[in-house]
Coordinates of C-alpha atoms in Angstrom, one line a residue:
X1307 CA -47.0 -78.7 173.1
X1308 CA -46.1 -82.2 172.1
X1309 CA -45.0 -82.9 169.0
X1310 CA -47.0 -84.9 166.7
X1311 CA -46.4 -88.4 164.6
X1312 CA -46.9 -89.6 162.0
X1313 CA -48.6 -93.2 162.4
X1314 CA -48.4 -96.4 160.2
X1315 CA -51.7 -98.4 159.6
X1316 CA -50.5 -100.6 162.6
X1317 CA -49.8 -97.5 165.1
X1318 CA -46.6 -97.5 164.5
X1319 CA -45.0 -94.3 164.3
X1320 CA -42.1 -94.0 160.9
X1321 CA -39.7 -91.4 159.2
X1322 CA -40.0 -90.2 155.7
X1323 CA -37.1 -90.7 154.2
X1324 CA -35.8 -88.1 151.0
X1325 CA -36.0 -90.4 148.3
X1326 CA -32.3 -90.0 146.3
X1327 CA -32.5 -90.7 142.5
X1328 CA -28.8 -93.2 141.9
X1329 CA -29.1 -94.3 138.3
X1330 CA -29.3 -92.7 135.0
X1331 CA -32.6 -92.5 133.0
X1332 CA -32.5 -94.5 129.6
X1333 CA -31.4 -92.0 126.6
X1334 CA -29.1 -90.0 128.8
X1335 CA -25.8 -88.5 127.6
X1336 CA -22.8 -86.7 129.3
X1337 CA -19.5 -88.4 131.1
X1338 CA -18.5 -90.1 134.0
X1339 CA -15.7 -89.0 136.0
X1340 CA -14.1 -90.6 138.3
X1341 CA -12.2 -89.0 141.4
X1342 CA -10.7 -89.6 144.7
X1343 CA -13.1 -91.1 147.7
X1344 CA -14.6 -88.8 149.6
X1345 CA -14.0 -86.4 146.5
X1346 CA -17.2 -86.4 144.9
X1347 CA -18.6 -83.0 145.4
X1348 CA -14.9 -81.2 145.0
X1349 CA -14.6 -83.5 141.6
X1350 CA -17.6 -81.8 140.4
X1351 CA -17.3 -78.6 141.2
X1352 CA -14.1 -78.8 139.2
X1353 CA -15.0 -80.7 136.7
X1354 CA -17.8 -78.4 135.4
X1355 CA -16.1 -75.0 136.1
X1356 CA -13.5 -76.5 133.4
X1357 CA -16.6 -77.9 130.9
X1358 CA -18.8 -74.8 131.1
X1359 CA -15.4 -72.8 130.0
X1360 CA -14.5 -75.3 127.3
X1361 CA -18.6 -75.0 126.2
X1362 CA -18.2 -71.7 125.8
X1363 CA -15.2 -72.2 123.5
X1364 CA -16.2 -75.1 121.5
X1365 CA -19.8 -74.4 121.1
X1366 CA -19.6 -70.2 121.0
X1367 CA -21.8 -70.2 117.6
X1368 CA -24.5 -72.7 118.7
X1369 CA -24.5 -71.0 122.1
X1370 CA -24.9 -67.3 120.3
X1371 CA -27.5 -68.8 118.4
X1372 CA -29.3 -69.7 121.2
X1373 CA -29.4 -66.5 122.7
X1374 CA -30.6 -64.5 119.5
X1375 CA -34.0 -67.3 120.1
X1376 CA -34.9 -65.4 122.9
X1377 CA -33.0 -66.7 125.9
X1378 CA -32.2 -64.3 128.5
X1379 CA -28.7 -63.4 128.7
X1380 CA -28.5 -63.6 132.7
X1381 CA -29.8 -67.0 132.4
X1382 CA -27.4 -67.9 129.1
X1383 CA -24.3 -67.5 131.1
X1384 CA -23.9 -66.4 135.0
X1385 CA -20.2 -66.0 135.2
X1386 CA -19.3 -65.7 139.2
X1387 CA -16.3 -64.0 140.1
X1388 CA -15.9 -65.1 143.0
X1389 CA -15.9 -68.9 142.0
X1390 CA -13.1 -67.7 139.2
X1391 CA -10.7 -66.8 142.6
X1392 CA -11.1 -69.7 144.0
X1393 CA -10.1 -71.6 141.1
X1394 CA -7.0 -69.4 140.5
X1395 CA -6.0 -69.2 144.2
X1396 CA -5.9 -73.8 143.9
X1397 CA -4.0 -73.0 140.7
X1398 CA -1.2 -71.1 141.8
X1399 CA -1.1 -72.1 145.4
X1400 CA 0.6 -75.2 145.8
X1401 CA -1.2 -77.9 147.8
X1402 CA -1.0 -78.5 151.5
X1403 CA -2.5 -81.2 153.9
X1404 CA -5.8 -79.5 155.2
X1405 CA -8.1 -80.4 158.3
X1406 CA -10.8 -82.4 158.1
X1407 CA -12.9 -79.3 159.5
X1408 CA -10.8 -77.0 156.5
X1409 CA -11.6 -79.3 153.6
X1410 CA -15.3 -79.6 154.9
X1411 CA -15.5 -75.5 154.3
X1412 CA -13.5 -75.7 150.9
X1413 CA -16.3 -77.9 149.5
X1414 CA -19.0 -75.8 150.9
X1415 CA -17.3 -72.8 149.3
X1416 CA -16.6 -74.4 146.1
X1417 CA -20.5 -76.2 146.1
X1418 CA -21.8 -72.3 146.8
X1419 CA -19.4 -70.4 144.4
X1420 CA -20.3 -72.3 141.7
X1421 CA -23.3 -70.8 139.9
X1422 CA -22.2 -70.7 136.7
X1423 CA -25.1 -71.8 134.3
X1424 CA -25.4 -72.0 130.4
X1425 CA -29.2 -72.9 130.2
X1426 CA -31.2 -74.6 127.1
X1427 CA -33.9 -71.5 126.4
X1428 CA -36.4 -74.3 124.8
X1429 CA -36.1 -76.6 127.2
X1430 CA -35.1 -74.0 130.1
X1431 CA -33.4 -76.9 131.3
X1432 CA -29.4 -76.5 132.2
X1433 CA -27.3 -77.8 129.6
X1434 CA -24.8 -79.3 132.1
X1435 CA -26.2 -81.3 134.7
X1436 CA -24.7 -83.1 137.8
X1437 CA -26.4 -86.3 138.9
X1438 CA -25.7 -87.9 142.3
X1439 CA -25.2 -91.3 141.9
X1440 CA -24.2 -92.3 145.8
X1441 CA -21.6 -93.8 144.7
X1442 CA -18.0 -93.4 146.0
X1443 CA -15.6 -92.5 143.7
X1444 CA -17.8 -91.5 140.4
X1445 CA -19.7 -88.5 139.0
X1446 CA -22.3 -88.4 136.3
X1447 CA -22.3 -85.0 134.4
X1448 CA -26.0 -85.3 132.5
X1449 CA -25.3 -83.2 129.0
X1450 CA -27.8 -81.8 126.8
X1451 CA -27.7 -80.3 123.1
X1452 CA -26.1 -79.0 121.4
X1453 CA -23.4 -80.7 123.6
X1454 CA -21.4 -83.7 122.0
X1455 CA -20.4 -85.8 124.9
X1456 CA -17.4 -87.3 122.7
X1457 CA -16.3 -84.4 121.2
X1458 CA -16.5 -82.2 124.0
X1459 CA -14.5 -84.9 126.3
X1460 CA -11.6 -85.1 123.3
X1461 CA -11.3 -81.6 123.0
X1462 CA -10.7 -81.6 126.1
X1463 CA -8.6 -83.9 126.7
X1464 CA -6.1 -82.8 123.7
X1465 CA -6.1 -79.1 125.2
X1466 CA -4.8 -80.6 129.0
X1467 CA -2.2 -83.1 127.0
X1468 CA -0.3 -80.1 125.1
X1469 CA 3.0 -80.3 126.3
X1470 CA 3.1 -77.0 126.9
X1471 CA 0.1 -76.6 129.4
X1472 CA 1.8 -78.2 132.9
X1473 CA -0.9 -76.4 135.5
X1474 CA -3.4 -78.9 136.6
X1475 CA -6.5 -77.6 137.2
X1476 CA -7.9 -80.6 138.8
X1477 CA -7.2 -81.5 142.3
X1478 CA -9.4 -84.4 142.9
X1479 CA -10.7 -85.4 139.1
X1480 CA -9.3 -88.6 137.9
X1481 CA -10.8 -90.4 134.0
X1482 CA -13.4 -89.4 132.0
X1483 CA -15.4 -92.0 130.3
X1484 CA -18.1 -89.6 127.5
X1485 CA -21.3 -91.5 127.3
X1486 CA -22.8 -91.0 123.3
X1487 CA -26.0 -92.0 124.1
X1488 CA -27.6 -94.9 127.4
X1489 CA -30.1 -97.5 127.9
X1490 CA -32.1 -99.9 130.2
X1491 CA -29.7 -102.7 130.9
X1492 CA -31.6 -105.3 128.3
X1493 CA -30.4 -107.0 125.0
X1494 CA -33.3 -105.5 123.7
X1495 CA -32.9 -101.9 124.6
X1496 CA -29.0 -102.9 123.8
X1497 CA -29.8 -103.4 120.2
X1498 CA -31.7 -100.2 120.0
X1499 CA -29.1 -98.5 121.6
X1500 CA -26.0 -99.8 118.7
X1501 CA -28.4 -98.3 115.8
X1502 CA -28.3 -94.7 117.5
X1503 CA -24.7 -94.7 118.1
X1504 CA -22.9 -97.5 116.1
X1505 CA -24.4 -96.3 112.4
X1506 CA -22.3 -93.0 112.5
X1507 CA -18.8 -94.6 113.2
X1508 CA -19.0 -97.8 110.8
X1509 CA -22.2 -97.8 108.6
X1510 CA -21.1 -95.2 106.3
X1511 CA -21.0 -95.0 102.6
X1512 CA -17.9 -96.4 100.7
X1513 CA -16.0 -96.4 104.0
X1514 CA -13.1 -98.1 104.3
X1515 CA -12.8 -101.2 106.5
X1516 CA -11.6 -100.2 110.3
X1517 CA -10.0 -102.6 113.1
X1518 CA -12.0 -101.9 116.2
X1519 CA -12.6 -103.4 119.9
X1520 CA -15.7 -103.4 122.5
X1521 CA -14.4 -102.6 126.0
X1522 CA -17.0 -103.2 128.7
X1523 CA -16.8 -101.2 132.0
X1524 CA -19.2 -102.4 135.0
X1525 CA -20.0 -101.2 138.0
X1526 CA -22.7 -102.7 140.2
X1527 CA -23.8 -104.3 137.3
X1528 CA -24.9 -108.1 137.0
X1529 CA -27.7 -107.8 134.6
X1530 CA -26.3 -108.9 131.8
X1531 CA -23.3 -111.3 130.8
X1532 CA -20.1 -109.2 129.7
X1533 CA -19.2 -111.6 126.7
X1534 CA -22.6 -111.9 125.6
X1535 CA -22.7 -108.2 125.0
X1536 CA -19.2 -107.9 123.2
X1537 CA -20.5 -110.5 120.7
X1538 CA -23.4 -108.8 119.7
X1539 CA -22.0 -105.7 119.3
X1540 CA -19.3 -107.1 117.7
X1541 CA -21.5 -108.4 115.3
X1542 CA -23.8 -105.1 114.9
X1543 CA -20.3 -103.3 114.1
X1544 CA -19.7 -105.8 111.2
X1545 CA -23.1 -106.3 110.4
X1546 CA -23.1 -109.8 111.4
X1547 CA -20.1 -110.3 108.8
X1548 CA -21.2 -108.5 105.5
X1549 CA -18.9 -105.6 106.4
X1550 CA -15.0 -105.9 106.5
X1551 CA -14.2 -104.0 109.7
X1552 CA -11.8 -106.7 112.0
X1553 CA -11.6 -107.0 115.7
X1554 CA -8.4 -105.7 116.8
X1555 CA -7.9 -105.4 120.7
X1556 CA -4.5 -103.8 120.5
X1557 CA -4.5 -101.8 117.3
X1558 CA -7.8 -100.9 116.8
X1559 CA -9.1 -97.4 115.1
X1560 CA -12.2 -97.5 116.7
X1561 CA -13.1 -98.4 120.5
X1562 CA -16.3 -99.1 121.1
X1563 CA -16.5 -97.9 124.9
X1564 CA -19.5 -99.0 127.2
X1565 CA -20.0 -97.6 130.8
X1566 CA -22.6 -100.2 132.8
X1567 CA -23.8 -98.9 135.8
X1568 CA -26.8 -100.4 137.8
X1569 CA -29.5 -100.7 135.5
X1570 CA -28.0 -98.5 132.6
X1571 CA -26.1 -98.6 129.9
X1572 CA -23.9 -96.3 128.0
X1573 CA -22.2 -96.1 125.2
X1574 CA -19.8 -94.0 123.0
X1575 CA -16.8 -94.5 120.2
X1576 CA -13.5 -93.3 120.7
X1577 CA -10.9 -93.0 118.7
X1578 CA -7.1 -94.9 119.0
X1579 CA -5.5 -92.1 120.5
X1580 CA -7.6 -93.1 123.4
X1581 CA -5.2 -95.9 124.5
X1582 CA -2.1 -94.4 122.9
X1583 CA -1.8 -90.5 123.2
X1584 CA -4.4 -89.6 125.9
X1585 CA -4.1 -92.3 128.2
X1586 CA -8.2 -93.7 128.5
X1587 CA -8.8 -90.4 129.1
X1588 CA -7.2 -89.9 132.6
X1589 CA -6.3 -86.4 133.4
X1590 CA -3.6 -87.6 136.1
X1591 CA -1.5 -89.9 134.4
X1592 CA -1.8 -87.4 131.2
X1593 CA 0.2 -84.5 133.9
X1594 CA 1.9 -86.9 135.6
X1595 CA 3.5 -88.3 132.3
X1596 CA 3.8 -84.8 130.9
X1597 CA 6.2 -83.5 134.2
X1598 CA 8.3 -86.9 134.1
X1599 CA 9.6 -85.8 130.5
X1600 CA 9.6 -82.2 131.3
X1601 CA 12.1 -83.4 134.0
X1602 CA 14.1 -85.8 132.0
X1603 CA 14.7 -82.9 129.3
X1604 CA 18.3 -81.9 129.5
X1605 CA 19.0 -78.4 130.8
X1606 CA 20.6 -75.9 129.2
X1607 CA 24.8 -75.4 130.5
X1608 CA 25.6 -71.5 131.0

């Protein structure tokens, strides 16, 4: 039997192509992570076998009080055993140059292990979400509530700089960048997008004046022009001069972040110890500083 084709309006025969979604919807919140080429399924494997752990103990109320609303506890929380192995066995095994046909199977293993799922009852939507951008080099973990992308990402972060924590979990996993709150890449949707996430950092009542900074981030992004944006912001911050708050780029207390990829926007405020203590958020210069001053420590003579 022949097999039979599909025809255009000409005669033509075509494919159907899956179509892959590469961009972030507008009012989308989470982080971006960025990782080694070739990396990006390992990256997030790891990346949200750490998060959904750190969920758990940063969010255990909220989560509890999800549960007593009438989610199911098998879909609440799916802890996989055999994922948990795996990430031992990288921890305590030390790395070792792997075939091409090897590392293929260790990110199938890791992509199948990982099943662990903390779903949104209401929603019944998971609360961590990984979207495929097609994009070398960078991850988009979609978050939902009661998940604060900021929060969760400094938490974080100060739990893997403690001095006294030297195992790296992460093989592949680079920076984080949290993203508050997104938009459509427009000055309109812009503006719209400062009075959800601005407000709460520098609007507040009797609040003392703050240095800050805008840093812009793109990434096949030519929409809109870079020092356009910083000026408006700038002045959205200030409130076009009637508050006190004072660019500062090198000592600021406030940084507002912006992540612009494709058409979207995204936005979040971070705090000094950004730049100074936690390194913009990159997870291999934070251990790779940490083991250069555990070796310069003197040793102890017998």
């Amino acid at each position: 039997m022949s097999k039979r084709v599909r025809k255009d309006s000409k005669g033509g025969s075509f494919k159907r192509y899956k179509v892959v979604k590469s961009t972030l919807d507008p009012n989308t919140s989470g982080v971006y992570i960025s990782c080694a080429r070739n990396r990006e399924r390992s990256a997030a494997s790891e990346i949200l076998s750490i998060l959904e752990e750190k969920i758990e103990e940063y969010y255990g109320e909220e989560l509890h009080q999800m549960r007593a609303d009438g989610e199911p506890e098998s879909e609440t929380l799916i802890n996989d055993k055999e994922n948990d192995n795996v990430s031992e066995k990288s921890k305590t095994e030390p790395e070792k140059e792997l075939s091409i046909e090897e590392e293929l199977q260790l990110e199938l293993a890791q992509l199948k292990n990982h099943k662990t799922t903390i779903v949104d009852s209401k929603k019944n939507k998971a609360i961590l979400e990984q979207i495929d951008l097609q994009t070398e080099c960078l991850v988009f973990i979609k978050m939902r509530k009661p998940i604060v992308p900021e929060q969760l990402v400094h938490s974080l972060i100060k739990d893997l700089a403690d001095p006294n924590v030297m195992q790296k979990r992460t093989r592949f996993v680079q920076k984080l960048t949290p993203v508050t709150d997104s938009c459509h890449a427009s000055m309109e949707e812009l503006a719209k997008l400062c009075e959800r996430v601005i407000p709460q950092h520098f609007h507040k009542d009797n609040q003392e004046p703050l240095k800050f900074a805008v840093e812009i981030n793109k990434r096949n992004f030519n929409t809109m022009d870079k020092m356009e944006m910083i000026k408006f912001i700038a002045g959205f911050v200030g409130k076009q001069g009637t508050l006190d708050h004072k660019v500062d780029l090198k000592n600021y207390d406030k940084l507002v972040l912006l992540q612009c990829f494709k058409n979207n926007i995204g936005m979040c405020v971070v705090d000094k110890d950004y730049r100074t203590e936690f390194k913009k958020y990159n997870i291999q210069e934070i251990f790779e500083l940490k083991h250069k001053s555990k070796a310069s420590e003197p040793t102890e003579k017998e």
